[in-house]
PDB file of C-alpha atoms in Angstrom:
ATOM      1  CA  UNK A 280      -3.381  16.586 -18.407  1.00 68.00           C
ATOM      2  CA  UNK A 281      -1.097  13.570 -19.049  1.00 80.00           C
ATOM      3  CA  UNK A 282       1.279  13.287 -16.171  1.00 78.00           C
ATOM      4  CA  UNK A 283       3.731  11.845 -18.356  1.00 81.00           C
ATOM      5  CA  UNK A 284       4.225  15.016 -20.189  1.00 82.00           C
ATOM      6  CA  UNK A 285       4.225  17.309 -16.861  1.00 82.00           C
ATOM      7  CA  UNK A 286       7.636  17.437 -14.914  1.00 83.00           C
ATOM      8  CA  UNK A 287       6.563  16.077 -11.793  1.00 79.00           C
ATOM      9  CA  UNK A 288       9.922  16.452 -10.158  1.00 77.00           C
ATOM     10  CA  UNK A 289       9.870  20.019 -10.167  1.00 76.00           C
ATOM     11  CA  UNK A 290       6.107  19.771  -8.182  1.00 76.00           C
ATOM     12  CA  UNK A 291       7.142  17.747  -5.702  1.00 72.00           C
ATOM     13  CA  UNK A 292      10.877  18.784  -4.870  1.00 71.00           C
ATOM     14  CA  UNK A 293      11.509  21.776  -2.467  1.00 64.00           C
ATOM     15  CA  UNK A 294      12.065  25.114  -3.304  1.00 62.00           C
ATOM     16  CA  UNK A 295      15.463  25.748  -1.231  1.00 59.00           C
ATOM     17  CA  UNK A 296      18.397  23.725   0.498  1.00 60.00           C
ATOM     18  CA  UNK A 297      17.786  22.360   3.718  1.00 58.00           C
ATOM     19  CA  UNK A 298      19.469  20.857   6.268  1.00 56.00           C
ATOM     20  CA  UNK A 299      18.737  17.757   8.633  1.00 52.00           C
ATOM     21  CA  UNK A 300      20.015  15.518  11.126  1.00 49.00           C
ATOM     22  CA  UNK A 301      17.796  13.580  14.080  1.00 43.00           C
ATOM     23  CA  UNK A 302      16.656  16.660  15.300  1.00 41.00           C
ATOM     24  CA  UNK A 303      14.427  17.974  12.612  1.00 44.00           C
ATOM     25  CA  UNK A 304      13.001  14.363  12.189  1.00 40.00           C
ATOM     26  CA  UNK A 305      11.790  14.067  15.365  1.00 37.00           C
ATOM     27  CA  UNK A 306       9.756  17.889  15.167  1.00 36.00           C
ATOM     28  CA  UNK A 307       8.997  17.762  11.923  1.00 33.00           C
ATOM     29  CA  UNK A 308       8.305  15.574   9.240  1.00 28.00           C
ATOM     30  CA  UNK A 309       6.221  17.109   7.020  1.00 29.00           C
ATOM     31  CA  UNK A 310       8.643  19.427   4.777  1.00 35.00           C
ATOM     32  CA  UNK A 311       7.872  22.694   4.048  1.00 36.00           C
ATOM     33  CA  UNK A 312       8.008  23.285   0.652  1.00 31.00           C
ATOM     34  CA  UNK A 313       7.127  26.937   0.600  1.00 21.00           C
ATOM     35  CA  UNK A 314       9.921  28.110   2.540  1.00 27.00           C
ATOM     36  CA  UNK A 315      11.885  31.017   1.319  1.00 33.00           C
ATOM     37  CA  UNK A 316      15.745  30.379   3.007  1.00 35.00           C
ATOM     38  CA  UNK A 317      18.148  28.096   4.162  1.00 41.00           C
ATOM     39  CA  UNK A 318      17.484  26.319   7.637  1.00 35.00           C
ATOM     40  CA  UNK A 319      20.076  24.581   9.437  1.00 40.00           C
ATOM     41  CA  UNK A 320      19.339  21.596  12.746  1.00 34.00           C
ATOM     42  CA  UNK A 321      22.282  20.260  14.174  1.00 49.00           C
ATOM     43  CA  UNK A 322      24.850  20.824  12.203  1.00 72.00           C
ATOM     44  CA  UNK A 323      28.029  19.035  13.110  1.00 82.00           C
ATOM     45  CA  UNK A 324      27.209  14.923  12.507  1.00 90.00           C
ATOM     46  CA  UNK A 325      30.200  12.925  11.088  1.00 94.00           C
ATOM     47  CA  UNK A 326      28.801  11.762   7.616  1.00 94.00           C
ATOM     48  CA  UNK A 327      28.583  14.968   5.480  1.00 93.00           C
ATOM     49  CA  UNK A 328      25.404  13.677   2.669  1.00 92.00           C
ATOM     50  CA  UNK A 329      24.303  16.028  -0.314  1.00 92.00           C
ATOM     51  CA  UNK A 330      20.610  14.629  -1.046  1.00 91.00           C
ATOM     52  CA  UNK A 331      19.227  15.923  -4.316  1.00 91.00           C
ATOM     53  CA  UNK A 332      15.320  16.092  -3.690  1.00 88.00           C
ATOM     54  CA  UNK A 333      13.068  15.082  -6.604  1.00 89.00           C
ATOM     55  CA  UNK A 334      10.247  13.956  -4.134  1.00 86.00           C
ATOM     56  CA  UNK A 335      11.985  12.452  -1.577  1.00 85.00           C
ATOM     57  CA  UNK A 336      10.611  10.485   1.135  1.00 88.00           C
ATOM     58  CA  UNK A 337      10.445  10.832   5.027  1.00 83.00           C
ATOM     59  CA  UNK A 338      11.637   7.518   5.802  1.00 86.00           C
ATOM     60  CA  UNK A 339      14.520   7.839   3.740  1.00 88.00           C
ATOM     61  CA  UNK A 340      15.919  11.017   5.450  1.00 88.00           C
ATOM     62  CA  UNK A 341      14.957   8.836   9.174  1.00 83.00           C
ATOM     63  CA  UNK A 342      17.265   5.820   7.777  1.00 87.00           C
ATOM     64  CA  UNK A 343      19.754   8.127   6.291  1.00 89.00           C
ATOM     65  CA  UNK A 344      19.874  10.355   9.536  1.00 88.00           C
ATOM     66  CA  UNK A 345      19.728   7.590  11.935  1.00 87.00           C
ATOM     67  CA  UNK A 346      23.324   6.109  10.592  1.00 91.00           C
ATOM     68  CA  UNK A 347      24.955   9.335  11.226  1.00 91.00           C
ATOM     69  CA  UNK A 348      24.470  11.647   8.466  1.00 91.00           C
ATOM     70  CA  UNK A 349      24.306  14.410   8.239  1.00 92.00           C
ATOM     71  CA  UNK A 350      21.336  15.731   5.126  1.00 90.00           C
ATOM     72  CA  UNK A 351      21.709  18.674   2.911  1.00 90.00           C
ATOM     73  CA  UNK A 352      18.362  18.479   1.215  1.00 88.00           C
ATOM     74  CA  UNK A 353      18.420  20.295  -2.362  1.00 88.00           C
ATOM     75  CA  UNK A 354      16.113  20.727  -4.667  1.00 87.00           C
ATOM     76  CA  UNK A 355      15.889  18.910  -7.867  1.00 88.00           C
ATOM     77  CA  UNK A 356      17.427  21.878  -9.677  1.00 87.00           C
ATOM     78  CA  UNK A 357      20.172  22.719  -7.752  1.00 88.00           C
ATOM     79  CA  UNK A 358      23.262  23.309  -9.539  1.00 90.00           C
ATOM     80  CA  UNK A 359      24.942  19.981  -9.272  1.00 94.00           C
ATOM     81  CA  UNK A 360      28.875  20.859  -9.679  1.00 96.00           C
ATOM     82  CA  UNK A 361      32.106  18.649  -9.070  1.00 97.00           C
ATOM     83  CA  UNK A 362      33.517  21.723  -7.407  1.00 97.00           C
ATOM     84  CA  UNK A 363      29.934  21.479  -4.997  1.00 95.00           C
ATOM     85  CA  UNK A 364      29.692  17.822  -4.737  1.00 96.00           C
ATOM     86  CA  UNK A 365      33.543  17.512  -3.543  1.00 97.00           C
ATOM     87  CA  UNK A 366      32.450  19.445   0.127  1.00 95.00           C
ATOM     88  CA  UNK A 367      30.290  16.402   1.084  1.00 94.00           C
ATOM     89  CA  UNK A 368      31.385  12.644   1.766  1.00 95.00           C
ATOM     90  CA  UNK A 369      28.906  11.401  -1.130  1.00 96.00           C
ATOM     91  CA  UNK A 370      26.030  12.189  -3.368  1.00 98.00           C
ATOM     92  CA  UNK A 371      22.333  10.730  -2.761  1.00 95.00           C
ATOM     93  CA  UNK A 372      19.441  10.969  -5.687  1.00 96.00           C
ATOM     94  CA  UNK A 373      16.011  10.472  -4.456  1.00 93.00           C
ATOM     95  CA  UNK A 374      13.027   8.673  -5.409  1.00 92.00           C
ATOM     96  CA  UNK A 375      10.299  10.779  -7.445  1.00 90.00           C
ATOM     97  CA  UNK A 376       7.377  11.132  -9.583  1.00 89.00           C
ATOM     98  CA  UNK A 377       6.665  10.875 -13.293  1.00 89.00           C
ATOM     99  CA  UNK A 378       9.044  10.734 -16.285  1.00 93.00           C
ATOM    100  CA  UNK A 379      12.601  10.769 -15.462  1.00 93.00           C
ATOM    101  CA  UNK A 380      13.534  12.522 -18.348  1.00 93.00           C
ATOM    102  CA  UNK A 381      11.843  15.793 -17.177  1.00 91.00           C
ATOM    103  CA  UNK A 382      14.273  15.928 -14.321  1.00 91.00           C
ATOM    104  CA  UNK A 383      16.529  17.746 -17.202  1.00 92.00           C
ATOM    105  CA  UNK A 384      18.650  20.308 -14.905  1.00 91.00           C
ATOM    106  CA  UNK A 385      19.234  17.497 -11.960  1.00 94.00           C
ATOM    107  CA  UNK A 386      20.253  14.527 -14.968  1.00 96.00           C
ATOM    108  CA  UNK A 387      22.585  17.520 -16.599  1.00 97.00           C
ATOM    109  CA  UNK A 388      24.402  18.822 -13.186  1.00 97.00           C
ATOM    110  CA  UNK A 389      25.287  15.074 -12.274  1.00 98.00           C
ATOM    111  CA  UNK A 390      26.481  14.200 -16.101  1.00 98.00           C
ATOM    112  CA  UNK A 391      29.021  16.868 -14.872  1.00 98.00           C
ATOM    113  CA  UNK A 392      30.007  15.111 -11.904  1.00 98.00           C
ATOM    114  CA  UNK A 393      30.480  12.050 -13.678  1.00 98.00           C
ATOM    115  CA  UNK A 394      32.601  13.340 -16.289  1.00 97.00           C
ATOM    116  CA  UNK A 395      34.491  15.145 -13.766  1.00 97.00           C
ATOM    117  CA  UNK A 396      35.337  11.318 -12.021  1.00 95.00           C
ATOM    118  CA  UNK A 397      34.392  12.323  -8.852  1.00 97.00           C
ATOM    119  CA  UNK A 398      35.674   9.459  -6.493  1.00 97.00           C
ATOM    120  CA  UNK A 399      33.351   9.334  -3.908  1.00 98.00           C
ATOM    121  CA  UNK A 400      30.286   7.429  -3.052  1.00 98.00           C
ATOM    122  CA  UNK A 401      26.507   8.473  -5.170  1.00 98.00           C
ATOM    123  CA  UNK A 402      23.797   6.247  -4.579  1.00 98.00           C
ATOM    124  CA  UNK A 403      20.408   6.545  -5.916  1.00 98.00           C
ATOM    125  CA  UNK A 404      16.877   5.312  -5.122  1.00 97.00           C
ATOM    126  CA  UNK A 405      13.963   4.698  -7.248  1.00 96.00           C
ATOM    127  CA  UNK A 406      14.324   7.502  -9.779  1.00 95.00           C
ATOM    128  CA  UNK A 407      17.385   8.269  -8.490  1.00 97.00           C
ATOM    129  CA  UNK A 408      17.919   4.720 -10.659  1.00 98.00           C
ATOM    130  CA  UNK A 409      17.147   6.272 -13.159  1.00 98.00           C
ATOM    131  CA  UNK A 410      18.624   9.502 -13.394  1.00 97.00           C
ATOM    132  CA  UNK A 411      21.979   7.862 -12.850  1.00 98.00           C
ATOM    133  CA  UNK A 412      21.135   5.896 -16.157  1.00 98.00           C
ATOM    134  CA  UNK A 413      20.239   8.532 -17.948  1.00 98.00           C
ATOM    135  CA  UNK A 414      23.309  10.554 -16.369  1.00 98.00           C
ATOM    136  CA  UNK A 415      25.681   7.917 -17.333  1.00 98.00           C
ATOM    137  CA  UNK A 416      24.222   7.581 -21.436  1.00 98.00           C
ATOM    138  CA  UNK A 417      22.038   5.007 -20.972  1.00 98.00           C
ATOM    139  CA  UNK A 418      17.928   4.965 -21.780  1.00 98.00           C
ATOM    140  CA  UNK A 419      14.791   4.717 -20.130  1.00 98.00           C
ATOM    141  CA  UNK A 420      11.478   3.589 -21.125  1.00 98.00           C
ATOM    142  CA  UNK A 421       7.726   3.170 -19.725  1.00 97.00           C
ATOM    143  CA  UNK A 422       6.359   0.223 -18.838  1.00 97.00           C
ATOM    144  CA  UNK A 423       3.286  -1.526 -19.686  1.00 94.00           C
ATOM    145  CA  UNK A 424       1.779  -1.460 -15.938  1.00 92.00           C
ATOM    146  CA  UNK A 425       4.834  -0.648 -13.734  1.00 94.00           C
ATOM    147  CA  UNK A 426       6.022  -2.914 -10.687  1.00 96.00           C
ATOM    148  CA  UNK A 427       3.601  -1.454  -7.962  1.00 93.00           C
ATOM    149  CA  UNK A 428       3.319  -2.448  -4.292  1.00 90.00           C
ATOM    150  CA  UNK A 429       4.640  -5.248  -1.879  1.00 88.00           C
ATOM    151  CA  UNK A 430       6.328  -8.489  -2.424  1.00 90.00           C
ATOM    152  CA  UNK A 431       8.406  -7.638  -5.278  1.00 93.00           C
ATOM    153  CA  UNK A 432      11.661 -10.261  -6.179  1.00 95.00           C
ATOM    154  CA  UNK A 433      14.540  -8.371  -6.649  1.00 97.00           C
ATOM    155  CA  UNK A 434      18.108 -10.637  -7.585  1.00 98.00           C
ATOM    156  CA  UNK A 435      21.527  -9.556  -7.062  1.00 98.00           C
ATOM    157  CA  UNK A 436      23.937  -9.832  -9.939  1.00 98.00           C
ATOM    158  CA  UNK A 437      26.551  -9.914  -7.988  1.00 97.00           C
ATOM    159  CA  UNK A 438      25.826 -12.640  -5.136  1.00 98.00           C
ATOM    160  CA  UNK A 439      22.455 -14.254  -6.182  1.00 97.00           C
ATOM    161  CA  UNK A 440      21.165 -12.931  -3.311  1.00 97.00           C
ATOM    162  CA  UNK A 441      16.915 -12.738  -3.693  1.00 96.00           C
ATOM    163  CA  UNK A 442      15.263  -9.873  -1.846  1.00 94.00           C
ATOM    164  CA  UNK A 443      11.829  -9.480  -1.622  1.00 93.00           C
ATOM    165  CA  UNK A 444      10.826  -5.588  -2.032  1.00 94.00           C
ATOM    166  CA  UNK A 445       8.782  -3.039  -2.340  1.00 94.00           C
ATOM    167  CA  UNK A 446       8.373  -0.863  -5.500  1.00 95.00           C
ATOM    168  CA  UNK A 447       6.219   2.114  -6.825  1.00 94.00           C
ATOM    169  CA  UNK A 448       7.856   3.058 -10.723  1.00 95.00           C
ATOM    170  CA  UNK A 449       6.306   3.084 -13.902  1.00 95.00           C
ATOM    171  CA  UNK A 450       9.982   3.660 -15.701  1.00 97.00           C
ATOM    172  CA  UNK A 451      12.834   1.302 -16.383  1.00 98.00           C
ATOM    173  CA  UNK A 452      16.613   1.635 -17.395  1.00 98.00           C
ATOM    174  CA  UNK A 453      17.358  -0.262 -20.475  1.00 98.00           C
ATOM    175  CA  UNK A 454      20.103  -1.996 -19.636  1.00 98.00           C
ATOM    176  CA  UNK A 455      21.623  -2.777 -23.184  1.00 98.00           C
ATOM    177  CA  UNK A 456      22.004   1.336 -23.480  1.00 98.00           C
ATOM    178  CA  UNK A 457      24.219   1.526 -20.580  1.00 98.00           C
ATOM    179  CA  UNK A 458      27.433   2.341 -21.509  1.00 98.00           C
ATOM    180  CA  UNK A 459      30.433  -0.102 -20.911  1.00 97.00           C
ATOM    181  CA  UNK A 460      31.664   0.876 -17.974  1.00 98.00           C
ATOM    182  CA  UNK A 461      28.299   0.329 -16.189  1.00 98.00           C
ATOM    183  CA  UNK A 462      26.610  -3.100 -15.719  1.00 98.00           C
ATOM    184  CA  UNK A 463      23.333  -4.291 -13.804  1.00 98.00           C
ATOM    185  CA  UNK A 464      23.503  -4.574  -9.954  1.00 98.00           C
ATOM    186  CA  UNK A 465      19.690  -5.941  -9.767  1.00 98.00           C
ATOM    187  CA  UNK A 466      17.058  -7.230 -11.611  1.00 98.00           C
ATOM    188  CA  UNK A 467      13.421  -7.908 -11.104  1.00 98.00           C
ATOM    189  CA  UNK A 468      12.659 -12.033 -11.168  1.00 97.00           C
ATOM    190  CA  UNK A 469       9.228 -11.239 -12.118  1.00 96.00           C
ATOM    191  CA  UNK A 470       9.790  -9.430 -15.376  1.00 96.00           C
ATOM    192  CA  UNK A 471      13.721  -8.921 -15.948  1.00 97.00           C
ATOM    193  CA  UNK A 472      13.494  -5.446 -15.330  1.00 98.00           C
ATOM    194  CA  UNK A 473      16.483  -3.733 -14.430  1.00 98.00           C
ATOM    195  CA  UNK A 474      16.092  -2.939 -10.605  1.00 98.00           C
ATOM    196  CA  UNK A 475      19.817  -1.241 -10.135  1.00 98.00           C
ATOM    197  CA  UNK A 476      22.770  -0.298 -11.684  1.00 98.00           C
ATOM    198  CA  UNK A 477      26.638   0.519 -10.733  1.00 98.00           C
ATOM    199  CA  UNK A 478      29.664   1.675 -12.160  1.00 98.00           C
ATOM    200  CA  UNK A 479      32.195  -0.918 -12.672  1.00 98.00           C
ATOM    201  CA  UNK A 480      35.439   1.321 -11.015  1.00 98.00           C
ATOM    202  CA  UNK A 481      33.803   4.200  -9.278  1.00 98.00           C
ATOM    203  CA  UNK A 482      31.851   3.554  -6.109  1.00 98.00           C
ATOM    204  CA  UNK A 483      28.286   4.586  -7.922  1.00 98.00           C
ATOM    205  CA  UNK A 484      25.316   2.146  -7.298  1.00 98.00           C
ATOM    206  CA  UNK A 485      21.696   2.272  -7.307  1.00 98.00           C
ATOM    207  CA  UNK A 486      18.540   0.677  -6.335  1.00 98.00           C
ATOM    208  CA  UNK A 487      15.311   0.764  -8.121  1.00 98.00           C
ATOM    209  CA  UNK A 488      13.266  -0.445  -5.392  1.00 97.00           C
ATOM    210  CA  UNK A 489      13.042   0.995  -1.892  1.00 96.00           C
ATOM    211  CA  UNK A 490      15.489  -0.733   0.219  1.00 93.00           C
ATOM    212  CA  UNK A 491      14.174   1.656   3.408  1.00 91.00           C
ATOM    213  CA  UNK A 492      10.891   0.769   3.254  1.00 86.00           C
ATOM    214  CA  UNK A 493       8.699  -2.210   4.831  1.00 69.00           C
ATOM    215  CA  UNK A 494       4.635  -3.310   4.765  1.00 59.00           C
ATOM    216  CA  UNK A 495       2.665  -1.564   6.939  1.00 47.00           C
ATOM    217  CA  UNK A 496       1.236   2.136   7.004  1.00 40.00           C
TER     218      UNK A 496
END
């Protein structure tokens, strides 16, 4: 079957909302998808982070965790509200499979939040890119081969800064959909992809690559 046409989001995210600080990470790292109720580890860290989960990855939740926060995992359908989204300190979207446009109940529950101009931090990684896009009005397209693997240059708009990253998408905001108040944060020096976005009053930024990750296995 074509994985462009299956919603890959909904394969790989979990079923349930979960909970995790440094605990959890150090038992556990494998997630376990199939579980049927809520499951709370140290509950109590300073930085209050809703994480929506379209195939999020380990080392994200270590980083995230390691800086204080404090991760309530949902899954990529959870009903994103304002009302839900005010309880926590900000909003993460993770990185994920396939076409972004099949992540239809996570891009509609954060149009909501948007709208509502909810004034605190959302960040997004990888798809999380582009969901925010999409979120925000804007379009996405495939690419030709995708930007795959190590090494990739990645400038920032705002301080010509050149970062050398690593990437794993096959999908691309197009940046002259966004709407106007949105503008490019990165972009790829290899292609002129986009490789991040952000909101021009509202503390809402994203990166396409994978600004937790490093070479190695």
């Amino acid at each position: 079957a074509d994985p462009n046409a299956r919603n890959l989001v909904e394969e790989v995210s979990i079923f349930v909302m979960w909970l995790f600080v440094w605990f959890v990470i150090l038992t556990s790292l494998r997630v376990q998808v199939s579980c049927r109720e809520n499951i709370v580890y140290g509950q109590g860290n300073p930085i209050k982070i809703l994480a929506v989960d379209c195939g999020i990855k380990n080392n994200i939740i270590r980083n995230l965790v390691s800086r204080g926060v404090e991760l309530h995992r949902v899954p990529w359908d959870f009903q994103l509200t304002p009302e839900v989204c005010n309880q926590f300190d900000g909003l993460f979207l993770s990185n994920g499979p396939g076409n972004p446009e099949m992540a239809h109940h996570t891009i509609t529950g954060l149009k909501s939040v948007l709208k509502s101009g909810y004034d605190k931090p959302i960040f997004g990684i990888c798809m999380g890119n582009q969901l925010m896009g999409l979120a925000a009005g804007a379009k996405t397209y495939k690419m030709p081969f995708g930007n795959r693997g190590m090494n990739q240059p990645v400038l920032n708009l705002k301080t010509n800064r050149c970062y050398i990253t690593p990437q794993n998408h096959g999908y691309a905001i197009d940046t002259e959909t966004l709407p106007s108040e949105w503008e490019p944060l990165f972009v790829n020096r290899n292609d002129g992809t986009n490789e991040g976005i952000m909101h021009t009053t509202k503390p809402y930024f994203t990166a396409q690559f994978h600004p937790e990750a490093r070479g190695g296995p």
